[in-house]
PDB file of C-alpha atoms in Angstrom:
ATOM      1  CA  MET A   1      -0.007  -0.158  -0.261  1.00  0.00           C
ATOM      2  CA  GLY A   2       2.742   2.382   0.923  1.00  0.00           C
ATOM      3  CA  ALA A   3       4.564   1.960  -2.362  1.00  0.00           C
ATOM      4  CA  VAL A   4       1.126   2.723  -4.774  1.00  0.00           C
ATOM      5  CA  VAL A   5       1.035   6.085  -2.002  1.00  0.00           C
ATOM      6  CA  VAL A   6       4.321   7.116  -2.983  1.00  0.00           C
ATOM      7  CA  LEU A   7       4.550   5.865  -6.548  1.00  0.00           C
ATOM      8  CA  ALA A   8       1.028   7.828  -7.302  1.00  0.00           C
ATOM      9  CA  THR A   9       2.497  11.278  -5.327  1.00  0.00           C
ATOM     10  CA  MET A  10       5.641  11.033  -7.470  1.00  0.00           C
ATOM     11  CA  THR A  11       3.145  10.983 -10.461  1.00  0.00           C
ATOM     12  CA  LEU A  12       0.962  13.700  -9.173  1.00  0.00           C
ATOM     13  CA  GLY A  13       4.033  16.112  -8.337  1.00  0.00           C
ATOM     14  CA  ALA A  14       5.655  15.721 -11.729  1.00  0.00           C
ATOM     15  CA  PHE A  15       2.627  16.772 -13.295  1.00  0.00           C
ATOM     16  CA  ALA A  16       1.748  19.780 -10.154  1.00  0.00           C
ATOM     17  CA  GLY A  17       5.228  20.517 -11.217  1.00  0.00           C
ATOM     18  CA  VAL A  18       5.158  20.762 -15.230  1.00  0.00           C
ATOM     19  CA  ALA A  19       1.614  23.068 -14.752  1.00  0.00           C
ATOM     20  CA  PHE A  20       3.597  25.208 -12.339  1.00  0.00           C
ATOM     21  CA  MET A  21       6.356  25.695 -14.532  1.00  0.00           C
ATOM     22  CA  ASP A  22       4.046  26.067 -17.540  1.00  0.00           C
ATOM     23  CA  GLY A  23       1.939  28.434 -15.707  1.00  0.00           C
ATOM     24  CA  LEU A  24       4.602  30.050 -14.706  1.00  0.00           C
ATOM     25  CA  THR A  25       6.150  31.022 -18.031  1.00  0.00           C
ATOM     26  CA  ASP A  26       2.366  31.949 -19.669  1.00  0.00           C
ATOM     27  CA  THR A  27       1.282  34.525 -17.551  1.00  0.00           C
ATOM     28  CA  SER A  28       3.888  35.674 -15.403  1.00  0.00           C
ATOM     29  CA  PRO A  29       6.783  38.451 -15.467  1.00  0.00           C
ATOM     30  CA  PHE A  30       9.094  35.113 -15.868  1.00  0.00           C
ATOM     31  CA  THR A  31       7.555  35.406 -19.740  1.00  0.00           C
ATOM     32  CA  SER A  32      10.224  37.815 -20.541  1.00  0.00           C
ATOM     33  CA  VAL A  33      13.509  35.647 -19.247  1.00  0.00           C
ATOM     34  CA  VAL A  34      12.894  32.186 -20.756  1.00  0.00           C
ATOM     35  CA  PRO A  35      12.858  31.989 -24.411  1.00  0.00           C
ATOM     36  CA  ASP A  36      10.512  30.741 -26.691  1.00  0.00           C
ATOM     37  CA  HIS A  37      13.505  27.373 -27.032  1.00  0.00           C
ATOM     38  CA  GLY A  38      13.995  27.330 -23.209  1.00  0.00           C
ATOM     39  CA  HIS A  39      10.347  26.574 -22.232  1.00  0.00           C
ATOM     40  CA  THR A  40      10.708  23.039 -22.392  1.00  0.00           C
ATOM     41  CA  ALA A  41      13.941  23.103 -20.179  1.00  0.00           C
ATOM     42  CA  LEU A  42      11.507  24.594 -17.627  1.00  0.00           C
ATOM     43  CA  VAL A  43       9.124  21.705 -17.966  1.00  0.00           C
ATOM     44  CA  VAL A  44      11.879  19.120 -17.890  1.00  0.00           C
ATOM     45  CA  GLY A  45      12.844  21.246 -14.457  1.00  0.00           C
ATOM     46  CA  GLY A  46       8.886  20.843 -13.281  1.00  0.00           C
ATOM     47  CA  ILE A  47       9.002  17.132 -13.762  1.00  0.00           C
ATOM     48  CA  GLY A  48      12.272  17.038 -11.658  1.00  0.00           C
ATOM     49  CA  ALA A  49      11.210  19.209  -8.787  1.00  0.00           C
ATOM     50  CA  GLY A  50       7.630  18.354  -8.834  1.00  0.00           C
ATOM     51  CA  GLY A  51       8.748  14.335  -8.549  1.00  0.00           C
ATOM     52  CA  VAL A  52      11.261  14.363  -6.269  1.00  0.00           C
ATOM     53  CA  ILE A  53       9.258  16.286  -3.322  1.00  0.00           C
ATOM     54  CA  GLY A  54       6.343  13.955  -4.777  1.00  0.00           C
ATOM     55  CA  LEU A  55       8.481  10.983  -3.838  1.00  0.00           C
ATOM     56  CA  THR A  56       9.862  11.994  -0.655  1.00  0.00           C
ATOM     57  CA  LEU A  57       7.737  13.421   1.283  1.00  0.00           C
ATOM     58  CA  PRO A  58       5.373  10.644   1.843  1.00  0.00           C
ATOM     59  CA  MET A  59       8.306   8.910   3.096  1.00  0.00           C
ATOM     60  CA  ILE A  60       9.472  11.666   5.588  1.00  0.00           C
ATOM     61  CA  LEU A  61       5.498  11.180   6.680  1.00  0.00           C
ATOM     62  CA  PHE A  62       5.411   7.673   6.800  1.00  0.00           C
ATOM     63  CA  GLY A  63       8.573   8.128   8.760  1.00  0.00           C
ATOM     64  CA  MET A  64       7.131  10.281  11.275  1.00  0.00           C
ATOM     65  CA  VAL A  65       3.880   7.063  12.220  1.00  0.00           C
ATOM     66  CA  ARG A  66       6.155   3.696  11.722  1.00  0.00           C
ATOM     67  CA  GLY A  67       8.945   2.517  14.023  1.00  0.00           C
ATOM     68  CA  SER A  68      10.222  -0.421  15.616  1.00  0.00           C
ATOM     69  CA  ASP A  69      12.384  -1.256  18.330  1.00  0.00           C
ATOM     70  CA  GLN A  70      15.447  -0.601  16.891  1.00  0.00           C
ATOM     71  CA  ASP A  71      14.688   2.424  14.495  1.00  0.00           C
ATOM     72  CA  PRO A  72      11.993   5.027  16.190  1.00  0.00           C
ATOM     73  CA  PRO A  73       9.645   7.426  14.331  1.00  0.00           C
ATOM     74  CA  VAL A  74      11.073  10.548  13.441  1.00  0.00           C
ATOM     75  CA  GLY A  75       9.901  13.199  15.236  1.00  0.00           C
ATOM     76  CA  PRO A  76       8.166  16.187  14.580  1.00  0.00           C
ATOM     77  CA  GLY A  77      11.106  18.717  14.265  1.00  0.00           C
ATOM     78  CA  SER A  78      13.287  16.155  12.358  1.00  0.00           C
ATOM     79  CA  ALA A  79      10.691  16.064   9.808  1.00  0.00           C
ATOM     80  CA  LEU A  80      10.029  19.017   9.883  1.00  0.00           C
ATOM     81  CA  LEU A  81      13.653  20.027   8.724  1.00  0.00           C
ATOM     82  CA  LYS A  82      13.809  17.172   5.795  1.00  0.00           C
ATOM     83  CA  VAL A  83      10.640  18.882   4.120  1.00  0.00           C
ATOM     84  CA  LEU A  84      12.336  22.317   4.671  1.00  0.00           C
ATOM     85  CA  ALA A  85      16.045  20.376   3.076  1.00  0.00           C
ATOM     86  CA  LEU A  86      13.309  18.810   0.645  1.00  0.00           C
ATOM     87  CA  LEU A  87      11.277  22.300  -0.603  1.00  0.00           C
ATOM     88  CA  VAL A  88      15.280  23.618  -0.754  1.00  0.00           C
ATOM     89  CA  PHE A  89      16.424  21.247  -3.292  1.00  0.00           C
ATOM     90  CA  GLY A  90      12.976  21.489  -4.854  1.00  0.00           C
ATOM     91  CA  VAL A  91      13.930  25.441  -5.678  1.00  0.00           C
ATOM     92  CA  TYR A  92      17.131  24.615  -6.706  1.00  0.00           C
ATOM     93  CA  LEU A  93      16.694  22.276  -9.770  1.00  0.00           C
ATOM     94  CA  LEU A  94      13.558  25.189 -10.503  1.00  0.00           C
ATOM     95  CA  ILE A  95      16.720  27.497 -10.790  1.00  0.00           C
ATOM     96  CA  VAL A  96      18.748  25.018 -12.658  1.00  0.00           C
ATOM     97  CA  SER A  97      16.368  24.218 -15.281  1.00  0.00           C
ATOM     98  CA  VAL A  98      15.910  28.367 -15.639  1.00  0.00           C
ATOM     99  CA  ILE A  99      19.835  28.361 -16.042  1.00  0.00           C
ATOM    100  CA  ALA A 100      19.006  25.878 -18.326  1.00  0.00           C
ATOM    101  CA  SER A 101      16.369  27.375 -20.195  1.00  0.00           C
ATOM    102  CA  GLN A 102      18.429  30.269 -21.186  1.00  0.00           C
ATOM    103  CA  VAL A 103      20.431  27.703 -23.474  1.00  0.00           C
ATOM    104  CA  GLY A 104      17.412  28.433 -26.049  1.00  0.00           C
ATOM    105  CA  TRP A 105      18.370  31.544 -26.977  1.00  0.00           C
ATOM    106  CA  LEU A 106      20.964  30.114 -29.156  1.00  0.00           C
ATOM    107  CA  LEU A 107      20.076  26.323 -29.628  1.00  0.00           C
ATOM    108  CA  PRO A 108      16.945  24.704 -30.816  1.00  0.00           C
ATOM    109  CA  GLN A 109      14.237  24.197 -28.400  1.00  0.00           C
ATOM    110  CA  GLY A 110      15.442  20.213 -28.630  1.00  0.00           C
ATOM    111  CA  VAL A 111      18.927  20.788 -28.150  1.00  0.00           C
ATOM    112  CA  THR A 112      17.912  22.662 -24.701  1.00  0.00           C
ATOM    113  CA  THR A 113      15.595  19.956 -23.655  1.00  0.00           C
ATOM    114  CA  LEU A 114      18.808  17.453 -23.889  1.00  0.00           C
ATOM    115  CA  VAL A 115      20.611  20.315 -22.449  1.00  0.00           C
ATOM    116  CA  ALA A 116      18.325  20.982 -19.721  1.00  0.00           C
ATOM    117  CA  VAL A 117      17.929  16.771 -18.538  1.00  0.00           C
ATOM    118  CA  PHE A 118      21.795  15.991 -18.516  1.00  0.00           C
ATOM    119  CA  ALA A 119      21.645  19.445 -16.324  1.00  0.00           C
ATOM    120  CA  LEU A 120      19.262  18.839 -14.219  1.00  0.00           C
ATOM    121  CA  GLY A 121      20.190  14.820 -13.949  1.00  0.00           C
ATOM    122  CA  PHE A 122      24.094  15.832 -13.124  1.00  0.00           C
ATOM    123  CA  SER A 123      23.485  18.672 -11.404  1.00  0.00           C
ATOM    124  CA  TRP A 124      22.314  17.605  -8.056  1.00  0.00           C
ATOM    125  CA  MET A 125      25.753  15.493  -7.561  1.00  0.00           C
ATOM    126  CA  PRO A 126      28.045  17.404  -5.746  1.00  0.00           C
ATOM    127  CA  LEU A 127      25.190  17.830  -3.236  1.00  0.00           C
ATOM    128  CA  ALA A 128      25.083  14.072  -2.915  1.00  0.00           C
ATOM    129  CA  MET A 129      28.512  14.024  -1.785  1.00  0.00           C
ATOM    130  CA  VAL A 130      28.018  16.579   0.984  1.00  0.00           C
ATOM    131  CA  PRO A 131      28.492  15.110   4.522  1.00  0.00           C
ATOM    132  CA  TRP A 132      24.670  15.590   5.493  1.00  0.00           C
ATOM    133  CA  GLU A 133      24.956  12.903   8.166  1.00  0.00           C
ATOM    134  CA  LYS A 134      26.930  16.051   9.877  1.00  0.00           C
ATOM    135  CA  LEU A 135      24.301  18.564   9.474  1.00  0.00           C
ATOM    136  CA  GLY A 136      21.652  16.581  11.307  1.00  0.00           C
ATOM    137  CA  LEU A 137      19.979  16.003   7.773  1.00  0.00           C
ATOM    138  CA  ARG A 138      20.238  11.547   6.426  1.00  0.00           C
ATOM    139  CA  GLY A 139      18.449  10.199   4.389  1.00  0.00           C
ATOM    140  CA  VAL A 140      15.249   8.258   5.835  1.00  0.00           C
ATOM    141  CA  VAL A 141      15.047   5.796   2.817  1.00  0.00           C
ATOM    142  CA  GLY A 142      18.490   4.702   3.133  1.00  0.00           C
ATOM    143  CA  ASP A 143      18.734   4.499   7.472  1.00  0.00           C
ATOM    144  CA  ARG A 144      15.469   2.777   7.374  1.00  0.00           C
ATOM    145  CA  LEU A 145      16.162   0.485   4.781  1.00  0.00           C
ATOM    146  CA  GLY A 146      19.410  -0.284   6.144  1.00  0.00           C
ATOM    147  CA  SER A 147      18.145  -1.062   9.531  1.00  0.00           C
ATOM    148  CA  ARG A 148      15.717  -3.581   8.447  1.00  0.00           C
ATOM    149  CA  HIS A 149      17.775  -5.962   6.660  1.00  0.00           C
ATOM    150  CA  ARG A 150      20.315  -6.664   9.117  1.00  0.00           C
ATOM    151  CA  SER A 151      19.674  -9.855  10.572  1.00  0.00           C
ATOM    152  CA  ASP A 152      20.656 -10.470  14.578  1.00  0.00           C
ATOM    153  CA  SER A 153      23.931 -12.010  13.001  1.00  0.00           C
ATOM    154  CA  GLN A 154      25.222  -8.494  11.533  1.00  0.00           C
ATOM    155  CA  GLN A 155      23.691  -6.161  14.147  1.00  0.00           C
ATOM    156  CA  ALA A 156      25.802  -8.019  16.963  1.00  0.00           C
ATOM    157  CA  ASP A 157      29.268  -7.363  14.914  1.00  0.00           C
TER     158      ASP A 157
END
């Protein structure tokens, strides 16, 4: 059941991100910043930001209500910090998509879309190397999966 909820919120988040970014480029002062051939780069950014937020937010919420003896539930303060970090990451992806859309001034739409996919796909790599544990932002998925799949003999070591 949890996997269905997470996949549904990820898909709905991606659609919401696309609708948000598409609406932002059509009816706002933001229109003059983005070239005509760069609109698809913003759509790619909306897919990325909405999908990541839709994927991770239910897992944080599930982490607040589920727990065991070895793995206690996530507290409200820690969950709020994780949600804020998630929103900052979503804004970061949207900013990268705006920067990638600027290639649309020089290149055709198909190439701009390709550049946006690679820019958004690889832009988070430096963020993956930050020692988030030292900042108090440990991952929900890695900690929970790692602690549940250990056997008793591995935990005793």
